[in-house]
Amino acid sequence: MQLPQQLLDSLTGIAGFDKEAFIQVHESGEQVTSVRVNAAKSVIPDKSGQGNNRQLAIDQFLTPQSVKIPWSSNGYYLPERPVFIFDPLIHAGAYYVQEASSMFLEQALVQTTDVSQPLRVLDLCAAPGGKSTLLQSLISADSLLVSNEVIKSRAAILEENSIKWGGANVIVTNADPTTFERLENFFDVIVIDAPCSGSGLFRREREAIGEWSEQNVELCYQRQQRILAAVMPALKEGGVLIYSTCSYSKEEDEHIGDWLMDSFPVDSLPLTIDATWGIVETQSDGRRAYGYRFFPYKVKGEGFFISCFRKQEGGRGTIKPPKKSLLQKASKNETAIIQPWLQPGSPMQLWKMKEEILAFPQQLEKELLTIVDNVYVRRAGIAIGKIAGSDLVPDHALALSTIINPAIVAVTLKKEDALQYLRREEVSLSIGHRGWTLVQYEQYNVGWIKVLPNRINNYYPQNWRILKRAVDSANENS
Ligand code: SAM
């Protein structure tokens, strides 16, 4: 399919744009595959839960030909695209398939923000979760990440990917950007990976070419303004806004920078880039706002644009946590039942929401209550499970979390058996004990089984199970 002439014309004159190279890279059919490893899961504690960490080989699924992505701590290019859905490690949250340019968010965050401090971070347009899982890996354990997605069905995928990544300091919400107006002066960092006209993904998603139009670029520009205007009050004074798109169009990139600086008290923040990375620094025509554009013929990655701003001043509103909440602290008895399931020494507060118990970092109590009071929450922290009598019925999220007790009894499956488990089929194993048992693959937790006297029940979540049988899926989630 031909690239739209109006797009090519509109890009002429943009710093770094080379029409011939642009057309050629789209015609080449070259595909770049990259993954980001979940560092929090590549080290597992010993059975006592402390010290003497055992390093798992992160290269279990990386080949010697995998090359490090230079702007990312844990990102790698793969020499070819495997059929990811048939790798149990992806279902265990050991890594995420993410486009390489997007991983540059790491530089935008660490160059503008002290990530060693406790932060409140909002990822406003978060599904399916690529940027959010990256943010989870970058912030400290005593920081909060609110991952929000406005579209309900996409929020479900975001929740799934967030659970797989395993962090306890995350709240997944499903709300319109205007909802966050209530949280005045609350966040230290807001990431807006905006819905856009998508020209940056044309090489990978050729069908998107036919959907591109100048009118859509204009509509996206207006929507981006509305989204930004809705959340700017929620950014603290001195807080950082990171704005990105996968569009090459100036309207959605530099013009948004100009509009932001005209409309709000913000400074544009330059980033340091290595010349060998091939990223093009731009400045907007009006307010000279810095931006960073990724062209696929200069960078090994897809089209992308990112820019950062610091809020000079803002409201000084403080939000009082509610007196009454949907959440109650778990009782002493419930806490005693659950404690053995958690990694010793993890500073978690247990909460009850209806019958479900969840764990959330103790020091983020105020933040948790505030978000639950103001925004529709799909999941907060780690779902631990339900208490039945004097036992816990553990939740799948606990198995995949980084707070589970490593001493919990586990069974290791070979690849074919692990895939059978992930299809939610019967698994036949000879296990000497009874009760709840973790299923592991290559030392990564995959889920729960319950061993009964005469059978084994598979507790893999019904709606996450692998449906595909043959190797026919080149286009799984990215
Ligand atoms: N950040 C995601 C990641 O890295 O995986 C990708 C986000 S995608 C570029 C933009 C997201 O914005 C989509 O999930 C889309 O559903 C959401 N969106 C669409 N319209 C929106 C709106 N009016 N306000 C907020 N988000 C919107």
Short mmCIF file of C-alpha atoms and ligand atoms in Angstrom, two decimals:
data_model
loop_
_atom_site.label_atom_id
_atom_site.label_comp_id
_atom_site.label_asym_id
_atom_site.label_seq_id
_atom_site.Cartn_x
_atom_site.Cartn_y
_atom_site.Cartn_z
CA MET A 1 0.00 0.00 0.00
CA GLN A 2 1.28 3.46 -0.94
CA LEU A 3 2.13 5.99 1.73
CA PRO A 4 -0.31 8.95 1.67
CA GLN A 5 1.07 11.75 -0.50
CA GLN A 6 -0.38 14.35 1.88
CA LEU A 7 1.64 12.80 4.73
CA LEU A 8 4.86 12.87 2.69
CA ASP A 9 4.21 16.50 1.72
CA SER A 10 3.46 17.51 5.31
CA LEU A 11 6.73 15.98 6.56
CA THR A 12 8.89 17.75 4.00
CA GLY A 13 11.09 20.24 5.85
CA ILE A 14 10.84 18.47 9.23
CA ALA A 15 14.29 18.00 10.81
CA GLY A 16 15.75 14.64 9.80
CA PHE A 17 13.05 13.82 7.22
CA ASP A 18 14.42 12.09 4.12
CA LYS A 19 11.61 11.24 1.72
CA GLU A 20 13.51 8.57 -0.25
CA ALA A 21 14.75 6.79 2.87
CA PHE A 22 11.26 7.04 4.43
CA ILE A 23 9.60 5.40 1.41
CA GLN A 24 12.35 2.79 1.16
CA VAL A 25 12.13 1.72 4.80
CA HIS A 26 8.36 1.25 4.45
CA GLU A 27 8.77 -0.77 1.26
CA SER A 28 11.58 -2.92 2.68
CA GLY A 29 9.24 -5.06 4.77
CA GLU A 30 11.94 -5.21 7.43
CA GLN A 31 10.54 -6.01 10.87
CA VAL A 32 12.29 -5.22 14.12
CA THR A 33 11.48 -7.38 17.15
CA SER A 34 12.40 -6.31 20.64
CA VAL A 35 11.60 -7.38 24.18
CA ARG A 36 12.10 -5.87 27.62
CA VAL A 37 13.06 -8.19 30.44
CA ASN A 38 11.32 -7.94 33.81
CA ALA A 39 14.31 -7.35 36.07
CA ALA A 40 12.18 -7.73 39.22
CA LYS A 41 11.55 -11.35 38.22
CA SER A 42 14.97 -12.21 36.90
CA VAL A 43 16.25 -12.41 40.44
CA ILE A 44 14.45 -14.65 42.86
CA PRO A 45 15.04 -14.74 46.58
CA ASP A 46 16.14 -17.92 48.28
CA LYS A 47 13.57 -19.92 50.25
CA SER A 48 14.16 -17.89 53.40
CA GLY A 49 13.06 -14.84 51.44
CA GLN A 50 16.13 -12.81 52.26
CA GLY A 51 19.70 -12.31 51.12
CA ASN A 52 21.63 -14.71 48.92
CA ASN A 53 19.61 -13.91 45.83
CA ARG A 54 19.96 -16.40 43.06
CA GLN A 55 20.43 -14.85 39.66
CA LEU A 56 18.21 -16.40 37.02
CA ALA A 57 19.76 -16.38 33.58
CA ILE A 58 17.77 -13.66 31.81
CA ASP A 59 19.08 -15.03 28.57
CA GLN A 60 16.98 -18.17 28.85
CA PHE A 61 14.97 -16.79 25.99
CA LEU A 62 17.54 -14.40 24.53
CA THR A 63 19.92 -15.88 22.00
CA PRO A 64 23.60 -14.91 21.64
CA GLN A 65 22.50 -12.80 18.64
CA SER A 66 20.21 -10.63 20.79
CA VAL A 67 21.53 -7.08 20.95
CA LYS A 68 21.02 -4.62 23.79
CA ILE A 69 18.88 -1.56 22.99
CA PRO A 70 21.23 1.31 23.82
CA TRP A 71 18.72 3.64 25.57
CA SER A 72 17.13 0.89 27.65
CA SER A 73 18.45 -0.98 30.73
CA ASN A 74 16.56 -4.19 30.00
CA GLY A 75 15.57 -4.01 26.33
CA TYR A 76 16.94 -6.32 23.62
CA TYR A 77 16.56 -6.72 19.88
CA LEU A 78 15.88 -10.31 18.87
CA PRO A 79 17.36 -11.68 15.65
CA GLU A 80 13.94 -13.02 14.62
CA ARG A 81 10.37 -13.00 15.87
CA PRO A 82 9.48 -16.13 17.83
CA VAL A 83 5.86 -17.17 18.28
CA PHE A 84 5.65 -15.53 21.67
CA ILE A 85 2.31 -17.00 22.63
CA PHE A 86 3.89 -20.46 22.88
CA ASP A 87 6.57 -19.31 25.30
CA PRO A 88 5.39 -19.88 28.91
CA LEU A 89 7.81 -17.19 30.08
CA ILE A 90 5.76 -14.42 28.47
CA HIS A 91 2.70 -15.64 30.42
CA ALA A 92 4.82 -15.59 33.58
CA GLY A 93 5.66 -11.90 33.05
CA ALA A 94 9.36 -12.63 32.52
CA TYR A 95 9.44 -10.15 29.63
CA TYR A 96 7.23 -7.90 27.53
CA VAL A 97 7.28 -7.56 23.75
CA GLN A 98 7.77 -3.84 23.27
CA GLU A 99 8.70 -1.74 20.31
CA ALA A 100 12.24 -0.37 20.86
CA SER A 101 11.59 3.38 20.30
CA SER A 102 8.91 3.32 23.04
CA MET A 103 11.50 2.13 25.53
CA PHE A 104 13.07 5.60 25.26
CA LEU A 105 10.49 6.60 27.90
CA GLU A 106 13.14 5.34 30.34
CA GLN A 107 15.48 8.17 29.32
CA ALA A 108 12.69 10.74 29.48
CA LEU A 109 11.88 9.69 33.03
CA VAL A 110 15.34 9.22 34.52
CA GLN A 111 16.74 12.38 32.92
CA THR A 112 13.97 14.60 34.27
CA THR A 113 13.05 12.97 37.58
CA ASP A 114 14.84 11.59 40.63
CA VAL A 115 13.49 8.05 40.54
CA SER A 116 15.15 7.14 43.84
CA GLN A 117 12.53 9.32 45.60
CA PRO A 118 8.97 8.16 46.36
CA LEU A 119 6.89 9.37 43.40
CA ARG A 120 3.26 9.41 42.40
CA VAL A 121 3.12 8.58 38.70
CA LEU A 122 0.08 8.57 36.41
CA ASP A 123 0.14 6.75 33.06
CA LEU A 124 -3.06 8.16 31.63
CA CYS A 125 -3.43 6.31 28.30
CA ALA A 126 -1.92 3.05 29.42
CA ALA A 127 -3.38 0.03 27.56
CA PRO A 128 -2.08 -2.48 26.66
CA GLY A 129 0.58 -1.65 29.21
CA GLY A 130 3.95 -1.28 27.48
CA LYS A 131 4.81 2.06 29.07
CA SER A 132 3.20 1.10 32.38
CA THR A 133 5.24 -2.08 32.80
CA LEU A 134 8.34 -0.03 31.98
CA LEU A 135 7.34 2.60 34.57
CA GLN A 136 6.74 -0.21 37.11
CA SER A 137 10.34 -1.29 36.56
CA LEU A 138 11.77 2.22 36.86
CA ILE A 139 10.10 3.60 39.98
CA SER A 140 11.03 2.65 43.55
CA ALA A 141 8.98 0.20 45.63
CA ASP A 142 7.65 3.10 47.76
CA SER A 143 6.36 4.95 44.68
CA LEU A 144 2.84 4.73 43.28
CA LEU A 145 1.89 4.01 39.67
CA VAL A 146 -1.67 4.67 38.54
CA SER A 147 -2.19 2.96 35.17
CA ASN A 148 -5.34 4.28 33.55
CA GLU A 149 -7.22 3.31 30.41
CA VAL A 150 -10.49 4.90 29.35
CA ILE A 151 -11.77 2.04 27.12
CA LYS A 152 -13.16 -0.79 29.25
CA SER A 153 -12.09 -3.73 27.05
CA ARG A 154 -8.57 -2.31 26.76
CA ALA A 155 -8.46 -1.75 30.53
CA ALA A 156 -8.88 -5.53 30.93
CA ILE A 157 -5.75 -6.17 28.84
CA LEU A 158 -3.90 -3.51 30.79
CA GLU A 159 -4.89 -5.22 34.03
CA GLU A 160 -3.70 -8.60 32.75
CA ASN A 161 -0.30 -7.26 31.69
CA SER A 162 0.05 -5.35 34.92
CA ILE A 163 -0.69 -8.47 37.00
CA LYS A 164 1.89 -10.43 35.00
CA TRP A 165 4.54 -7.79 35.67
CA GLY A 166 3.96 -8.43 39.37
CA GLY A 167 4.49 -5.12 41.22
CA ALA A 168 2.41 -4.33 44.31
CA ASN A 169 2.55 -0.53 44.05
CA VAL A 170 0.22 -0.25 41.05
CA ILE A 171 -3.43 0.76 40.76
CA VAL A 172 -5.21 0.04 37.47
CA THR A 173 -8.06 2.45 36.81
CA ASN A 174 -10.66 2.76 34.06
CA ALA A 175 -11.61 6.41 33.80
CA ASP A 176 -12.01 9.33 31.45
CA PRO A 177 -9.14 11.86 31.71
CA THR A 178 -11.54 14.47 33.16
CA THR A 179 -11.91 12.27 36.28
CA PHE A 180 -8.37 13.21 37.27
CA GLU A 181 -9.36 16.89 37.60
CA ARG A 182 -10.44 15.89 41.12
CA LEU A 183 -6.87 15.02 42.05
CA GLU A 184 -5.50 18.54 41.97
CA ASN A 185 -1.75 18.82 42.58
CA PHE A 186 -1.41 15.06 43.22
CA PHE A 187 1.09 13.53 40.74
CA ASP A 188 4.85 14.05 40.44
CA VAL A 189 4.90 12.61 36.93
CA ILE A 190 2.17 12.27 34.31
CA VAL A 191 2.82 10.21 31.19
CA ILE A 192 0.51 10.76 28.23
CA ASP A 193 1.13 8.33 25.41
CA ALA A 194 -1.63 9.91 23.42
CA PRO A 195 -4.08 8.31 21.00
CA CYS A 196 -2.82 9.57 17.64
CA SER A 197 -3.03 9.19 13.86
CA GLY A 198 -0.48 6.37 14.06
CA SER A 199 1.82 7.07 11.09
CA GLY A 200 4.80 5.86 13.13
CA LEU A 201 3.44 2.33 13.03
CA PHE A 202 2.87 2.14 9.25
CA ARG A 203 5.81 -0.21 8.72
CA ARG A 204 4.41 -2.72 11.21
CA GLU A 205 0.68 -2.19 10.65
CA ARG A 206 0.25 -1.68 6.94
CA GLU A 207 -3.55 -1.65 7.17
CA ALA A 208 -3.30 1.60 9.19
CA ILE A 209 -1.99 3.39 6.07
CA GLY A 210 -5.43 3.37 4.48
CA GLU A 211 -6.97 4.93 7.59
CA TRP A 212 -4.65 7.95 7.66
CA SER A 213 -6.06 11.36 6.69
CA GLU A 214 -5.29 15.01 7.31
CA GLN A 215 -8.71 15.35 8.95
CA ASN A 216 -7.83 12.59 11.40
CA VAL A 217 -4.55 14.31 12.28
CA GLU A 218 -6.58 17.44 13.08
CA LEU A 219 -9.10 15.44 15.15
CA CYS A 220 -6.26 13.77 17.05
CA TYR A 221 -4.64 17.16 17.72
CA GLN A 222 -7.90 18.43 19.24
CA ARG A 223 -8.36 15.26 21.30
CA GLN A 224 -4.77 15.49 22.55
CA GLN A 225 -5.43 19.05 23.73
CA ARG A 226 -8.57 17.95 25.58
CA ILE A 227 -6.72 15.11 27.29
CA LEU A 228 -3.83 17.34 28.35
CA ALA A 229 -6.11 20.13 29.56
CA ALA A 230 -8.02 17.63 31.71
CA VAL A 231 -4.98 16.32 33.57
CA MET A 232 -2.73 19.36 33.89
CA PRO A 233 -4.34 20.38 37.23
CA ALA A 234 -3.41 16.95 38.64
CA LEU A 235 0.30 17.60 38.08
CA LYS A 236 2.16 19.02 41.08
CA GLU A 237 4.14 22.20 40.94
CA GLY A 238 7.62 21.11 39.78
CA GLY A 239 6.12 17.88 38.42
CA VAL A 240 7.03 16.46 35.01
CA LEU A 241 4.72 15.81 32.07
CA ILE A 242 5.96 13.31 29.49
CA TYR A 243 4.03 13.47 26.23
CA SER A 244 4.49 10.99 23.39
CA THR A 245 2.86 9.88 20.16
CA CYS A 246 3.54 7.37 17.41
CA SER A 247 2.75 10.03 14.82
CA TYR A 248 5.27 11.96 12.71
CA SER A 249 2.87 14.85 12.21
CA LYS A 250 3.99 18.21 13.56
CA GLU A 251 0.41 19.04 14.55
CA GLU A 252 0.36 16.18 17.08
CA ASP A 253 3.95 16.70 18.20
CA GLU A 254 5.58 20.16 18.05
CA HIS A 255 2.27 22.04 17.78
CA ILE A 256 1.09 20.35 20.97
CA GLY A 257 4.33 21.57 22.62
CA ASP A 258 3.58 25.14 21.53
CA TRP A 259 -0.03 24.90 22.64
CA LEU A 260 1.00 23.50 26.05
CA MET A 261 3.51 26.27 26.65
CA ASP A 262 0.97 28.91 25.58
CA SER A 263 -1.76 27.46 27.77
CA PHE A 264 0.01 26.36 30.98
CA PRO A 265 2.95 27.51 33.09
CA VAL A 266 5.40 24.85 31.88
CA ASP A 267 9.05 24.76 30.81
CA SER A 268 10.25 22.50 28.03
CA LEU A 269 12.96 20.05 29.13
CA PRO A 270 15.83 19.02 26.82
CA LEU A 271 17.18 15.48 27.01
CA THR A 272 20.70 14.21 26.41
CA ILE A 273 20.90 11.81 23.49
CA ASP A 274 23.88 9.91 22.17
CA ALA A 275 24.57 10.86 18.53
CA THR A 276 24.95 7.18 17.59
CA TRP A 277 21.32 6.47 18.57
CA GLY A 278 20.01 8.29 15.47
CA ILE A 279 17.25 10.14 17.37
CA VAL A 280 16.47 13.59 15.95
CA GLU A 281 16.13 16.51 18.37
CA THR A 282 13.56 19.08 17.23
CA GLN A 283 12.32 22.41 18.55
CA SER A 284 8.84 23.75 17.92
CA ASP A 285 8.49 26.86 15.76
CA GLY A 286 6.73 29.03 18.31
CA ARG A 287 7.95 28.31 21.87
CA ARG A 288 11.07 26.30 20.92
CA ALA A 289 9.79 23.29 22.85
CA TYR A 290 12.21 20.35 22.65
CA GLY A 291 11.05 17.10 21.12
CA TYR A 292 12.69 13.83 20.06
CA ARG A 293 11.63 12.12 16.84
CA PHE A 294 12.41 8.56 15.82
CA PHE A 295 12.55 7.76 12.09
CA PRO A 296 12.84 4.04 11.28
CA TYR A 297 15.60 4.65 8.73
CA LYS A 298 17.74 6.34 11.41
CA VAL A 299 16.80 4.30 14.46
CA LYS A 300 16.25 0.57 14.87
CA GLY A 301 12.63 0.99 15.92
CA GLU A 302 9.31 2.41 14.77
CA GLY A 303 8.23 6.04 14.39
CA PHE A 304 7.86 7.83 17.71
CA PHE A 305 7.93 11.32 19.23
CA ILE A 306 8.46 12.31 22.86
CA SER A 307 8.77 15.59 24.75
CA CYS A 308 9.01 16.57 28.41
CA PHE A 309 7.77 19.59 30.37
CA ARG A 310 8.08 20.78 33.95
CA LYS A 311 5.18 22.59 35.61
CA GLN A 312 6.48 25.84 37.08
CA GLU A 313 3.59 26.55 39.36
CA GLY A 314 0.17 25.19 40.05
CA GLY A 315 -2.62 24.82 42.50
CA ARG A 316 -1.64 23.96 46.00
CA GLY A 317 -4.75 21.95 46.67
CA THR A 318 -4.40 18.98 48.96
CA ILE A 319 -6.79 16.10 48.89
CA LYS A 320 -7.95 14.71 52.18
CA PRO A 321 -8.28 10.92 52.24
CA PRO A 322 -11.89 9.91 52.85
CA LYS A 323 -13.11 9.02 56.33
CA LYS A 324 -15.09 6.08 54.94
CA SER A 325 -13.79 3.87 52.17
CA LEU A 326 -14.76 0.85 50.11
CA LEU A 327 -11.63 -0.64 51.63
CA GLN A 328 -11.25 -1.93 55.15
CA LYS A 329 -8.09 -3.16 56.78
CA ALA A 330 -7.95 -6.95 57.03
CA SER A 331 -8.55 -8.33 60.51
CA LYS A 332 -5.81 -9.81 62.71
CA ASN A 333 -7.13 -13.29 62.01
CA GLU A 334 -7.19 -12.75 58.22
CA THR A 335 -3.69 -11.26 58.36
CA ALA A 336 -2.42 -14.27 60.29
CA ILE A 337 -3.86 -16.64 57.65
CA ILE A 338 -2.27 -14.70 54.80
CA GLN A 339 1.13 -13.86 56.28
CA PRO A 340 2.77 -17.25 55.45
CA TRP A 341 1.92 -16.72 51.77
CA LEU A 342 3.89 -13.47 51.59
CA GLN A 343 7.61 -12.98 51.31
CA PRO A 344 8.90 -12.43 54.86
CA GLY A 345 9.58 -8.80 55.64
CA SER A 346 7.53 -7.33 52.76
CA PRO A 347 6.03 -4.09 54.11
CA MET A 348 2.47 -4.71 52.93
CA GLN A 349 -0.84 -3.64 54.41
CA LEU A 350 -3.65 -6.10 53.77
CA TRP A 351 -7.01 -4.63 52.75
CA LYS A 352 -10.43 -6.11 52.24
CA MET A 353 -12.71 -5.04 49.41
CA LYS A 354 -15.96 -7.00 49.66
CA GLU A 355 -14.64 -10.58 50.09
CA GLU A 356 -11.31 -10.04 48.32
CA ILE A 357 -8.10 -9.41 50.19
CA LEU A 358 -5.43 -7.31 48.54
CA ALA A 359 -1.93 -6.27 49.52
CA PHE A 360 -0.64 -2.75 49.02
CA PRO A 361 2.59 -1.11 50.25
CA GLN A 362 2.06 0.16 53.82
CA GLN A 363 3.59 3.56 53.17
CA LEU A 364 1.13 4.26 50.32
CA GLU A 365 -2.04 4.01 52.43
CA LYS A 366 -3.06 7.65 51.91
CA GLU A 367 -2.52 7.41 48.15
CA LEU A 368 -4.53 4.19 47.91
CA LEU A 369 -7.52 5.59 49.82
CA THR A 370 -7.46 8.78 47.76
CA ILE A 371 -7.47 6.98 44.42
CA VAL A 372 -10.15 4.49 45.47
CA ASP A 373 -12.31 7.40 46.63
CA ASN A 374 -12.00 9.38 43.41
CA VAL A 375 -11.44 7.06 40.44
CA TYR A 376 -12.98 3.79 39.26
CA VAL A 377 -10.41 1.18 40.31
CA ARG A 378 -10.17 -2.18 38.50
CA ARG A 379 -7.39 -3.48 40.68
CA ALA A 380 -5.21 -2.12 43.45
CA GLY A 381 -1.97 -3.78 44.48
CA ILE A 382 -1.84 -7.56 44.52
CA ALA A 383 -5.08 -9.54 44.79
CA ILE A 384 -4.26 -12.15 47.43
CA GLY A 385 -7.48 -14.16 47.35
CA LYS A 386 -10.47 -14.98 49.55
CA ILE A 387 -10.59 -16.46 53.00
CA ALA A 388 -12.63 -19.67 53.22
CA GLY A 389 -12.88 -20.88 56.80
CA SER A 390 -9.33 -20.81 58.10
CA ASP A 391 -7.71 -21.10 54.66
CA LEU A 392 -6.81 -18.84 51.79
CA VAL A 393 -8.08 -19.47 48.27
CA PRO A 394 -5.18 -17.78 46.52
CA ASP A 395 -5.65 -15.44 43.57
CA HIS A 396 -3.72 -15.86 40.32
CA ALA A 397 -2.21 -12.39 40.86
CA LEU A 398 -0.49 -13.61 44.03
CA ALA A 399 1.27 -16.37 42.06
CA LEU A 400 2.61 -13.86 39.55
CA SER A 401 3.52 -11.20 42.08
CA THR A 402 6.93 -10.25 43.35
CA ILE A 403 5.68 -10.43 46.98
CA ILE A 404 4.83 -14.13 47.12
CA ASN A 405 6.70 -16.26 49.64
CA PRO A 406 9.39 -18.19 47.72
CA ALA A 407 9.01 -21.06 50.20
CA ILE A 408 5.54 -21.98 48.89
CA VAL A 409 5.50 -25.49 47.53
CA ALA A 410 5.94 -25.58 43.76
CA VAL A 411 6.06 -28.04 40.92
CA THR A 412 8.22 -27.47 37.82
CA LEU A 413 6.75 -28.26 34.42
CA LYS A 414 8.49 -28.92 31.12
CA LYS A 415 7.52 -26.69 28.21
CA GLU A 416 4.80 -28.91 26.70
CA ASP A 417 3.21 -29.51 30.11
CA ALA A 418 3.39 -25.80 30.93
CA LEU A 419 1.59 -25.01 27.65
CA GLN A 420 -1.05 -27.60 28.49
CA TYR A 421 -1.48 -25.89 31.86
CA LEU A 422 -1.73 -22.48 30.12
CA ARG A 423 -4.47 -23.89 27.85
CA ARG A 424 -6.27 -24.74 31.09
CA GLU A 425 -6.24 -28.41 30.26
CA GLU A 426 -5.82 -31.22 32.72
CA VAL A 427 -2.28 -31.73 33.94
CA SER A 428 -1.25 -35.17 35.10
CA LEU A 429 1.55 -35.14 37.60
CA SER A 430 2.55 -37.41 40.43
CA ILE A 431 2.81 -35.09 43.40
CA GLY A 432 3.38 -36.38 46.89
CA HIS A 433 1.46 -33.66 48.72
CA ARG A 434 -2.08 -32.21 48.66
CA GLY A 435 -3.42 -28.71 48.37
CA TRP A 436 -2.46 -25.46 46.67
CA THR A 437 0.71 -25.75 44.63
CA LEU A 438 2.53 -23.25 42.45
CA VAL A 439 3.22 -24.19 38.84
CA GLN A 440 6.65 -23.09 37.70
CA TYR A 441 8.42 -23.04 34.38
CA GLU A 442 12.15 -22.38 34.33
CA GLN A 443 11.83 -21.10 37.93
CA TYR A 444 9.17 -18.51 37.01
CA ASN A 445 5.72 -18.82 38.62
CA VAL A 446 2.98 -19.43 36.08
CA GLY A 447 -0.10 -20.05 38.27
CA TRP A 448 -1.84 -22.37 40.74
CA ILE A 449 -3.04 -25.93 40.77
CA LYS A 450 -4.86 -27.66 43.61
CA VAL A 451 -3.88 -31.24 44.26
CA LEU A 452 -6.84 -33.32 45.46
CA PRO A 453 -6.80 -37.01 46.45
CA ASN A 454 -8.01 -38.18 43.04
CA ARG A 455 -7.27 -35.33 40.64
CA ILE A 456 -5.48 -32.04 40.06
CA ASN A 457 -7.50 -28.89 39.43
CA ASN A 458 -6.09 -26.30 37.06
CA TYR A 459 -6.69 -22.73 38.30
CA TYR A 460 -5.28 -20.83 35.33
CA PRO A 461 -7.70 -17.89 34.65
CA GLN A 462 -10.30 -18.97 32.12
CA ASN A 463 -10.15 -15.79 30.05
CA TRP A 464 -6.34 -15.72 29.86
CA ARG A 465 -5.90 -19.26 28.59
CA ILE A 466 -4.08 -19.94 25.32
CA LEU A 467 -6.61 -20.74 22.62
CA LYS A 468 -4.26 -21.19 19.70
CA ARG A 469 -2.94 -24.66 18.95
CA ALA A 470 -0.80 -24.47 15.84
CA VAL A 471 2.13 -22.17 15.18
CA ASP A 472 -0.02 -19.76 13.21
CA SER A 473 0.20 -16.59 15.23
CA ALA A 474 2.74 -14.04 14.13
CA ASN A 475 0.79 -11.09 15.51
CA GLU A 476 0.37 -11.53 19.20
CA ASN A 477 0.20 -8.71 21.68
CA SER A 478 3.08 -6.27 21.69
N1 SAM B 1 0.73 3.56 26.46
C1 SAM B 1 0.29 2.35 25.81
C2 SAM B 1 1.39 1.35 25.78
O1 SAM B 1 2.57 1.75 25.79
O2 SAM B 1 1.13 0.13 25.77
C3 SAM B 1 -0.28 2.64 24.43
C4 SAM B 1 -1.33 3.71 24.45
S1 SAM B 1 -2.12 4.02 22.93
C5 SAM B 1 -0.95 4.90 22.06
C6 SAM B 1 -3.28 5.25 23.38
C7 SAM B 1 -4.36 4.81 24.35
O3 SAM B 1 -5.23 5.93 24.56
C8 SAM B 1 -5.22 3.68 23.85
O4 SAM B 1 -5.22 2.63 24.79
C9 SAM B 1 -6.61 4.29 23.74
O5 SAM B 1 -7.64 3.40 24.11
C10 SAM B 1 -6.55 5.47 24.70
N2 SAM B 1 -7.50 6.55 24.37
C11 SAM B 1 -8.28 6.65 23.27
N3 SAM B 1 -9.05 7.76 23.36
C12 SAM B 1 -8.76 8.36 24.52
C13 SAM B 1 -9.22 9.53 25.18
N4 SAM B 1 -10.14 10.32 24.63
N5 SAM B 1 -8.70 9.82 26.38
C14 SAM B 1 -7.76 9.03 26.94
N6 SAM B 1 -7.27 7.93 26.35
C15 SAM B 1 -7.76 7.59 25.17
#
